[in-house]
Short mmCIF file of C-alpha atoms and ligand atoms in Angstrom, two decimals:
data_model
loop_
_atom_site.label_atom_id
_atom_site.label_comp_id
_atom_site.label_asym_id
_atom_site.label_seq_id
_atom_site.Cartn_x
_atom_site.Cartn_y
_atom_site.Cartn_z
CA VAL A 1 -26.07 -26.42 -25.43
CA VAL A 2 -22.53 -27.73 -24.97
CA SER A 3 -21.07 -29.63 -27.85
CA SER A 4 -17.82 -31.49 -28.15
CA THR A 5 -16.12 -33.79 -30.61
CA ILE A 6 -16.04 -36.77 -28.19
CA SER A 7 -16.82 -39.79 -30.33
CA ASP A 8 -16.71 -42.44 -27.61
CA GLN A 9 -20.32 -43.05 -26.43
CA ALA A 10 -19.24 -44.33 -23.10
CA VAL A 11 -17.63 -40.94 -22.36
CA VAL A 12 -20.65 -39.10 -23.43
CA ASP A 13 -22.82 -41.36 -21.17
CA THR A 14 -20.47 -40.73 -18.33
CA ILE A 15 -20.65 -37.00 -18.72
CA ALA A 16 -24.47 -37.06 -19.07
CA ARG A 17 -24.89 -39.30 -16.05
CA ARG A 18 -22.61 -37.08 -13.82
CA SER A 19 -23.63 -33.65 -14.85
CA ALA A 20 -26.00 -31.61 -12.67
CA TYR A 21 -27.61 -28.98 -14.74
CA THR A 22 -28.18 -31.17 -17.83
CA ARG A 23 -31.38 -32.70 -19.15
CA PHE A 24 -29.94 -34.81 -21.88
CA GLY A 25 -26.58 -35.96 -23.23
CA GLY A 26 -26.11 -37.77 -26.50
CA THR A 27 -24.69 -37.87 -29.99
CA TYR A 28 -25.39 -35.03 -32.19
CA LEU A 29 -26.88 -36.26 -35.56
CA GLY A 30 -27.12 -32.93 -37.30
CA LYS A 31 -29.54 -30.11 -38.21
CA ALA A 32 -32.28 -29.38 -40.69
CA LYS A 33 -34.72 -26.56 -41.51
CA ASP A 34 -37.91 -28.38 -40.36
CA LEU A 35 -39.22 -31.71 -38.87
CA VAL A 36 -39.75 -33.46 -42.18
CA SER A 37 -36.17 -32.74 -43.37
CA LEU A 38 -34.86 -33.88 -40.04
CA ALA A 39 -36.71 -37.23 -40.30
CA ASN A 40 -35.73 -37.60 -43.91
CA GLN A 41 -32.04 -36.88 -43.27
CA PHE A 42 -31.37 -38.74 -40.00
CA SER A 43 -33.79 -41.67 -39.40
CA LYS A 44 -32.74 -43.86 -42.23
CA GLY A 45 -30.60 -46.75 -40.98
CA LEU A 46 -30.62 -45.53 -37.49
CA LEU A 47 -33.32 -47.68 -36.03
CA GLU A 48 -34.12 -51.22 -36.64
CA PRO A 49 -38.00 -51.91 -37.02
CA ASP A 50 -38.14 -53.82 -33.79
CA ARG A 51 -36.59 -50.89 -31.67
CA THR A 52 -38.45 -48.43 -29.54
CA PHE A 53 -37.93 -44.69 -29.20
CA VAL A 54 -39.40 -41.46 -27.92
CA VAL A 55 -38.95 -37.73 -28.98
CA ASP A 56 -38.34 -35.14 -26.41
CA SER A 57 -37.69 -31.31 -26.55
CA LEU A 58 -37.27 -28.39 -24.22
CA SER A 59 -37.93 -25.84 -26.96
CA LEU A 60 -40.63 -27.47 -29.11
CA HIS A 61 -44.29 -28.12 -28.21
CA MET A 62 -45.22 -31.74 -27.24
CA ASP A 63 -47.36 -32.10 -30.37
CA GLU A 64 -44.24 -31.18 -32.52
CA CYS A 65 -42.38 -34.02 -30.72
CA GLY A 66 -45.35 -36.26 -31.61
CA ASP A 67 -45.19 -35.12 -35.18
CA LEU A 68 -41.45 -36.03 -35.45
CA GLY A 69 -42.11 -39.27 -33.76
CA ALA A 70 -44.72 -40.12 -36.32
CA LEU A 71 -42.30 -39.25 -39.11
CA ILE A 72 -39.53 -41.40 -37.61
CA LYS A 73 -41.85 -44.23 -37.10
CA GLU A 74 -43.13 -44.04 -40.73
CA ARG A 75 -39.54 -44.11 -42.08
CA THR A 76 -38.09 -46.84 -39.85
CA ARG A 77 -41.07 -48.82 -38.61
CA ALA A 78 -39.64 -48.62 -35.12
CA ARG A 79 -42.23 -48.30 -32.37
CA VAL A 80 -42.84 -45.22 -29.98
CA CYS A 81 -42.46 -46.13 -26.34
CA LEU A 82 -42.73 -43.54 -23.57
CA GLU A 83 -41.79 -45.66 -20.61
CA LYS A 84 -38.60 -47.49 -21.44
CA PRO A 85 -37.52 -46.62 -24.97
CA ASP A 86 -34.29 -48.11 -26.52
CA PHE A 87 -33.45 -44.64 -28.02
CA LEU A 88 -34.23 -41.00 -26.97
CA PHE A 89 -34.20 -38.45 -29.70
CA GLN A 90 -33.79 -34.79 -28.52
CA VAL A 91 -34.83 -32.12 -30.90
CA GLU A 92 -34.14 -28.52 -30.14
CA LYS A 93 -34.68 -25.20 -31.94
CA ILE A 94 -31.48 -23.49 -33.02
CA ASP A 95 -30.83 -20.23 -34.80
CA ASP A 96 -31.24 -21.61 -38.25
CA GLY A 97 -33.62 -24.53 -37.82
CA LEU A 98 -33.67 -27.71 -35.69
CA ALA A 99 -30.96 -29.86 -34.13
CA LEU A 100 -31.33 -33.58 -33.41
CA ALA A 101 -29.33 -35.65 -30.97
CA VAL A 102 -29.86 -39.25 -29.77
CA THR A 103 -28.98 -41.34 -26.85
CA ARG A 104 -29.27 -45.09 -26.23
CA ASN A 105 -29.75 -44.76 -22.61
CA GLY A 106 -33.13 -43.37 -22.52
CA ARG A 107 -34.11 -40.65 -20.26
CA LYS A 108 -31.77 -39.06 -17.79
CA GLN A 109 -33.24 -39.61 -14.36
CA PHE A 110 -31.86 -38.19 -11.22
CA ASN A 111 -34.58 -38.41 -8.60
CA TRP A 112 -33.38 -34.98 -7.36
CA LYS A 113 -36.64 -34.69 -5.36
CA GLN A 114 -35.76 -37.71 -3.25
CA ARG A 115 -32.61 -36.06 -2.16
CA ARG A 116 -33.90 -32.49 -1.64
CA PRO A 117 -32.96 -30.97 1.86
CA ARG A 118 -36.43 -31.65 3.39
CA ALA A 119 -36.56 -35.27 2.27
CA ARG A 120 -33.46 -36.18 4.15
CA ARG A 121 -33.45 -37.62 7.66
CA PHE A 122 -31.48 -34.77 8.97
CA PHE A 123 -32.38 -31.24 7.83
CA LEU A 124 -30.86 -27.74 8.40
CA PRO A 125 -31.99 -24.58 6.62
CA SER A 126 -28.36 -24.10 5.34
CA ALA A 127 -28.65 -27.41 3.25
CA ILE A 128 -28.21 -26.89 -0.44
CA TYR A 129 -30.10 -28.63 -3.24
CA PRO A 130 -28.57 -31.77 -4.75
CA LYS A 131 -28.14 -30.23 -8.27
CA LEU A 132 -25.97 -27.46 -6.87
CA ALA A 133 -24.10 -29.88 -4.69
CA ARG A 134 -23.46 -32.10 -7.57
CA ALA A 135 -22.16 -29.26 -9.70
CA LEU A 136 -19.72 -28.32 -6.80
CA VAL A 137 -18.35 -31.86 -6.73
CA ASN A 138 -18.02 -32.06 -10.47
CA LEU A 139 -16.00 -28.69 -10.46
CA SER A 140 -13.49 -30.35 -8.25
CA ALA A 141 -12.66 -32.81 -11.18
CA VAL A 142 -12.72 -35.96 -8.95
CA LYS A 143 -13.08 -39.38 -10.66
CA GLU A 144 -14.66 -42.68 -9.55
CA GLY A 145 -12.57 -44.06 -6.69
CA ASP A 146 -10.93 -40.80 -5.84
CA VAL A 147 -11.07 -39.36 -2.23
CA PHE A 148 -13.34 -36.40 -1.99
CA PHE A 149 -13.49 -34.17 1.10
CA ASP A 150 -16.04 -31.61 2.19
CA PRO A 151 -14.45 -29.74 5.18
CA PHE A 152 -17.81 -27.91 6.06
CA CYS A 153 -20.07 -30.71 5.29
CA GLY A 154 -23.29 -29.62 7.22
CA THR A 155 -26.15 -32.10 6.27
CA GLY A 156 -23.82 -33.81 3.75
CA SER A 157 -25.28 -32.62 0.45
CA LEU A 158 -21.98 -32.76 -1.36
CA LEU A 159 -20.96 -36.03 0.24
CA ILE A 160 -24.20 -37.75 -0.88
CA GLU A 161 -23.64 -36.62 -4.56
CA ALA A 162 -19.96 -37.48 -4.51
CA SER A 163 -20.70 -40.93 -3.07
CA LEU A 164 -23.49 -41.61 -5.66
CA MET A 165 -20.92 -40.80 -8.32
CA GLY A 166 -18.42 -43.42 -6.88
CA MET A 167 -16.01 -41.35 -4.89
CA LYS A 168 -14.76 -42.12 -1.37
CA VAL A 169 -16.05 -39.44 0.77
CA VAL A 170 -14.75 -37.81 3.95
CA GLY A 171 -16.49 -34.91 5.73
CA ALA A 172 -15.92 -32.61 8.55
CA ASP A 173 -18.11 -30.38 10.59
CA ILE A 174 -17.14 -28.32 13.70
CA THR A 175 -20.46 -29.27 15.41
CA LYS A 176 -20.72 -32.91 16.66
CA TRP A 177 -24.52 -33.30 16.17
CA ILE A 178 -24.28 -31.90 12.64
CA ALA A 179 -21.40 -34.32 11.75
CA ARG A 180 -23.60 -36.99 13.04
CA GLY A 181 -26.55 -35.74 11.07
CA SER A 182 -24.70 -35.84 7.80
CA LEU A 183 -23.65 -39.45 8.49
CA LEU A 184 -27.33 -40.34 9.16
CA ASN A 185 -28.16 -38.70 5.75
CA LEU A 186 -25.49 -40.85 3.99
CA LYS A 187 -26.94 -43.98 5.65
CA HIS A 188 -30.40 -43.08 4.69
CA PHE A 189 -29.40 -43.40 1.14
CA SER A 190 -27.45 -46.56 1.88
CA LEU A 191 -24.11 -44.69 1.17
CA ASP A 192 -20.79 -45.22 2.81
CA SER A 193 -18.06 -42.74 3.82
CA LEU A 194 -14.51 -43.03 4.85
CA GLY A 195 -15.67 -40.98 7.90
CA ILE A 196 -17.20 -37.81 9.08
CA ILE A 197 -15.09 -36.09 11.55
CA ARG A 198 -15.92 -33.30 14.10
CA ALA A 199 -13.11 -30.90 13.24
CA ASP A 200 -12.28 -27.25 12.78
CA SER A 201 -11.47 -26.97 9.11
CA SER A 202 -10.24 -23.39 9.50
CA TYR A 203 -7.31 -24.97 11.29
CA GLU A 204 -4.13 -24.63 9.24
CA HIS A 205 -3.29 -28.27 9.40
CA LEU A 206 -5.96 -30.44 8.16
CA PRO A 207 -5.59 -33.88 9.68
CA LEU A 208 -5.95 -35.41 6.06
CA ARG A 209 -3.27 -36.15 3.46
CA SER A 210 -3.64 -37.59 -0.13
CA LEU A 211 -6.95 -36.02 -1.02
CA ASP A 212 -8.02 -36.07 -4.74
CA GLY A 213 -10.39 -33.10 -4.49
CA ILE A 214 -12.06 -30.73 -2.05
CA SER A 215 -15.27 -28.84 -2.61
CA THR A 216 -17.24 -27.02 -0.03
CA ASP A 217 -19.86 -24.41 0.89
CA VAL A 218 -18.33 -22.32 3.56
CA PRO A 219 -20.31 -20.85 6.52
CA TYR A 220 -20.90 -17.12 6.30
CA GLY A 221 -22.99 -16.49 9.34
CA ARG A 222 -26.48 -16.36 7.98
CA ALA A 223 -27.99 -19.82 7.76
CA SER A 224 -24.84 -21.33 9.13
CA SER A 225 -22.69 -20.19 12.08
CA THR A 226 -19.07 -19.11 11.57
CA ARG A 227 -18.52 -19.50 15.34
CA GLY A 228 -17.55 -15.80 15.34
CA LYS A 229 -14.89 -16.09 12.71
CA GLU A 230 -14.65 -14.05 9.47
CA THR A 231 -15.59 -16.04 6.40
CA ARG A 232 -12.52 -14.44 4.58
CA ASP A 233 -10.22 -15.91 7.41
CA ILE A 234 -12.04 -19.24 7.33
CA ILE A 235 -11.32 -19.55 3.53
CA GLU A 236 -7.78 -18.40 3.86
CA LYS A 237 -7.09 -20.92 6.69
CA LEU A 238 -8.88 -23.65 4.76
CA LEU A 239 -6.62 -23.05 1.73
CA GLY A 240 -3.58 -23.03 3.87
CA GLY A 241 -4.43 -26.45 5.13
CA ALA A 242 -5.70 -27.75 1.70
CA SER A 243 -2.31 -26.92 0.20
CA ASP A 244 -0.77 -29.72 2.28
CA SER A 245 -3.50 -32.15 1.54
CA LEU A 246 -3.68 -31.83 -2.22
CA GLU A 247 -1.05 -32.65 -4.89
CA SER A 248 -0.23 -30.37 -7.71
CA GLY A 249 -3.00 -30.26 -10.28
CA LYS A 250 -5.77 -31.10 -7.78
CA TYR A 251 -8.73 -28.80 -7.12
CA CYS A 252 -10.26 -27.04 -4.23
CA VAL A 253 -13.68 -25.55 -4.90
CA VAL A 254 -15.12 -23.00 -2.48
CA MET A 255 -18.60 -21.57 -2.58
CA HIS A 256 -18.79 -18.14 -0.67
CA PRO A 257 -20.65 -14.92 -0.82
CA SER A 258 -19.21 -12.95 -3.72
CA LYS A 259 -18.72 -9.95 -1.39
CA VAL A 260 -16.02 -11.94 0.43
CA ASP A 261 -12.64 -11.49 -1.28
CA LEU A 262 -10.55 -14.58 -1.61
CA SER A 263 -7.34 -14.41 0.10
CA PHE A 264 -4.82 -17.16 -0.50
CA ASP A 265 -1.22 -17.96 -1.21
CA ARG A 266 -0.64 -17.54 -5.02
CA ASN A 267 2.33 -19.87 -4.71
CA SER A 268 -0.06 -22.64 -3.62
CA PHE A 269 -3.21 -22.03 -5.61
CA GLN A 270 -4.21 -20.54 -8.92
CA LEU A 271 -7.78 -19.25 -9.43
CA GLU A 272 -8.96 -21.17 -12.48
CA GLY A 273 -12.47 -19.80 -12.65
CA GLN A 274 -15.35 -18.08 -10.72
CA HIS A 275 -19.08 -18.71 -11.31
CA LEU A 276 -21.64 -16.32 -9.80
CA ILE A 277 -25.11 -17.32 -8.74
CA TYR A 278 -27.65 -14.63 -7.81
CA VAL A 279 -29.66 -15.65 -4.85
CA HIS A 280 -31.35 -12.49 -3.64
CA ARG A 281 -30.67 -8.75 -3.39
CA SER A 282 -28.15 -9.06 -0.63
CA LEU A 283 -26.55 -12.40 -1.61
CA THR A 284 -24.73 -13.50 -4.71
CA ARG A 285 -22.81 -16.73 -4.35
CA ALA A 286 -19.47 -17.19 -5.94
CA ILE A 287 -18.10 -20.57 -6.66
CA SER A 288 -14.32 -20.17 -6.99
CA VAL A 289 -12.30 -23.00 -8.55
CA LEU A 290 -8.78 -23.19 -7.32
CA ARG A 291 -6.10 -25.49 -8.70
CA ARG A 292 -3.15 -26.47 -6.66
CA THR A 293 -0.01 -25.28 -8.26
C1 SAM B 301 -22.95 -23.52 4.89
S1 SAM B 301 -23.00 -24.85 5.89
C2 SAM B 301 -22.81 -26.22 5.01
C3 SAM B 301 -24.05 -26.72 4.39
C4 SAM B 301 -23.87 -27.90 3.66
N1 SAM B 301 -23.41 -27.64 2.33
C5 SAM B 301 -25.26 -28.53 3.31
O1 SAM B 301 -25.77 -28.69 2.25
O2 SAM B 301 -25.92 -29.07 4.35
C6 SAM B 301 -21.54 -24.66 6.79
C7 SAM B 301 -21.26 -25.71 7.81
O3 SAM B 301 -19.86 -25.42 8.39
C8 SAM B 301 -19.87 -25.82 9.67
N2 SAM B 301 -18.66 -24.96 10.39
C9 SAM B 301 -18.66 -23.76 10.83
N3 SAM B 301 -17.42 -23.40 11.09
C10 SAM B 301 -16.71 -24.53 10.95
C11 SAM B 301 -15.27 -24.78 11.12
N4 SAM B 301 -14.47 -23.96 11.56
N5 SAM B 301 -14.79 -26.00 10.77
C12 SAM B 301 -15.72 -27.03 10.21
N6 SAM B 301 -17.05 -26.74 10.17
C13 SAM B 301 -17.54 -25.53 10.39
C14 SAM B 301 -21.26 -25.32 10.28
O4 SAM B 301 -21.46 -26.10 11.43
C15 SAM B 301 -22.09 -25.72 9.16
O5 SAM B 301 -22.70 -26.88 9.26
#
């Protein structure tokens, strides 16, 4: 659970809408020791009798959600609606009882399945899942309307998510038919791009300026070819080129095997964070978040 003191509902909604590994985002109402106390403390004045709502939880049993629903219904005379409720209450177990939060925008729905690698027009085994792709885009801190670049775009997983979030996207792949394939995948979801170029992104001078953020999943020679280059060198060259394309304060996010050391010019980038994802015995991925100095 991540909590913050943001009071603007629109900001909370944006975070909830954009986030990848999140089931729910809403306003925290408070905590209580049991369901009855929760309903007593928080349902009063919250719902008009003509409103509809639903209760959901990851940590409680469905029956307990039903019990809380019945208690809220009794106290507010609002109606339970599973399909399109006006309000969604999320109740979760915490150390010393139960916590309750609410959102007006109903359930968070992402249709991840529709965008899974195998569901796209163009598939490659190196394609990553949309949730991870979205997290990689978010880590680059791009905003709606910003120009986002994936220099090793493959099937376009990151470009699809960034475009859905309202960024202008540019991609590059060294292989022509792969670059075409990612364009096909964007079109499949009725998404536009500023262009997908066939280019070597390990070239020190990227042909792009004024980018707002870069995020990518570099090739490392297992599912995707490095064309005989060392992954470490590919990253070093990419960051060399990226330093000319990004202004100070902008981000370049690189996903790479954790075994590969990052080598970059400390005058150009600062490593702000690194997130590790265990995949299997011989592969742990590292997501390195670099900020242009
Ligand atoms: C790990 S895959 C990217 C997969 C992508 N994230 C996806 O979900 O489909 C890396 C991609 O980089 C491309 N590539 C390899 N060397 C390259 C280079 N020097 N410049 C640009 N692209 C390159 C490969 O063709 C491959 O499609």
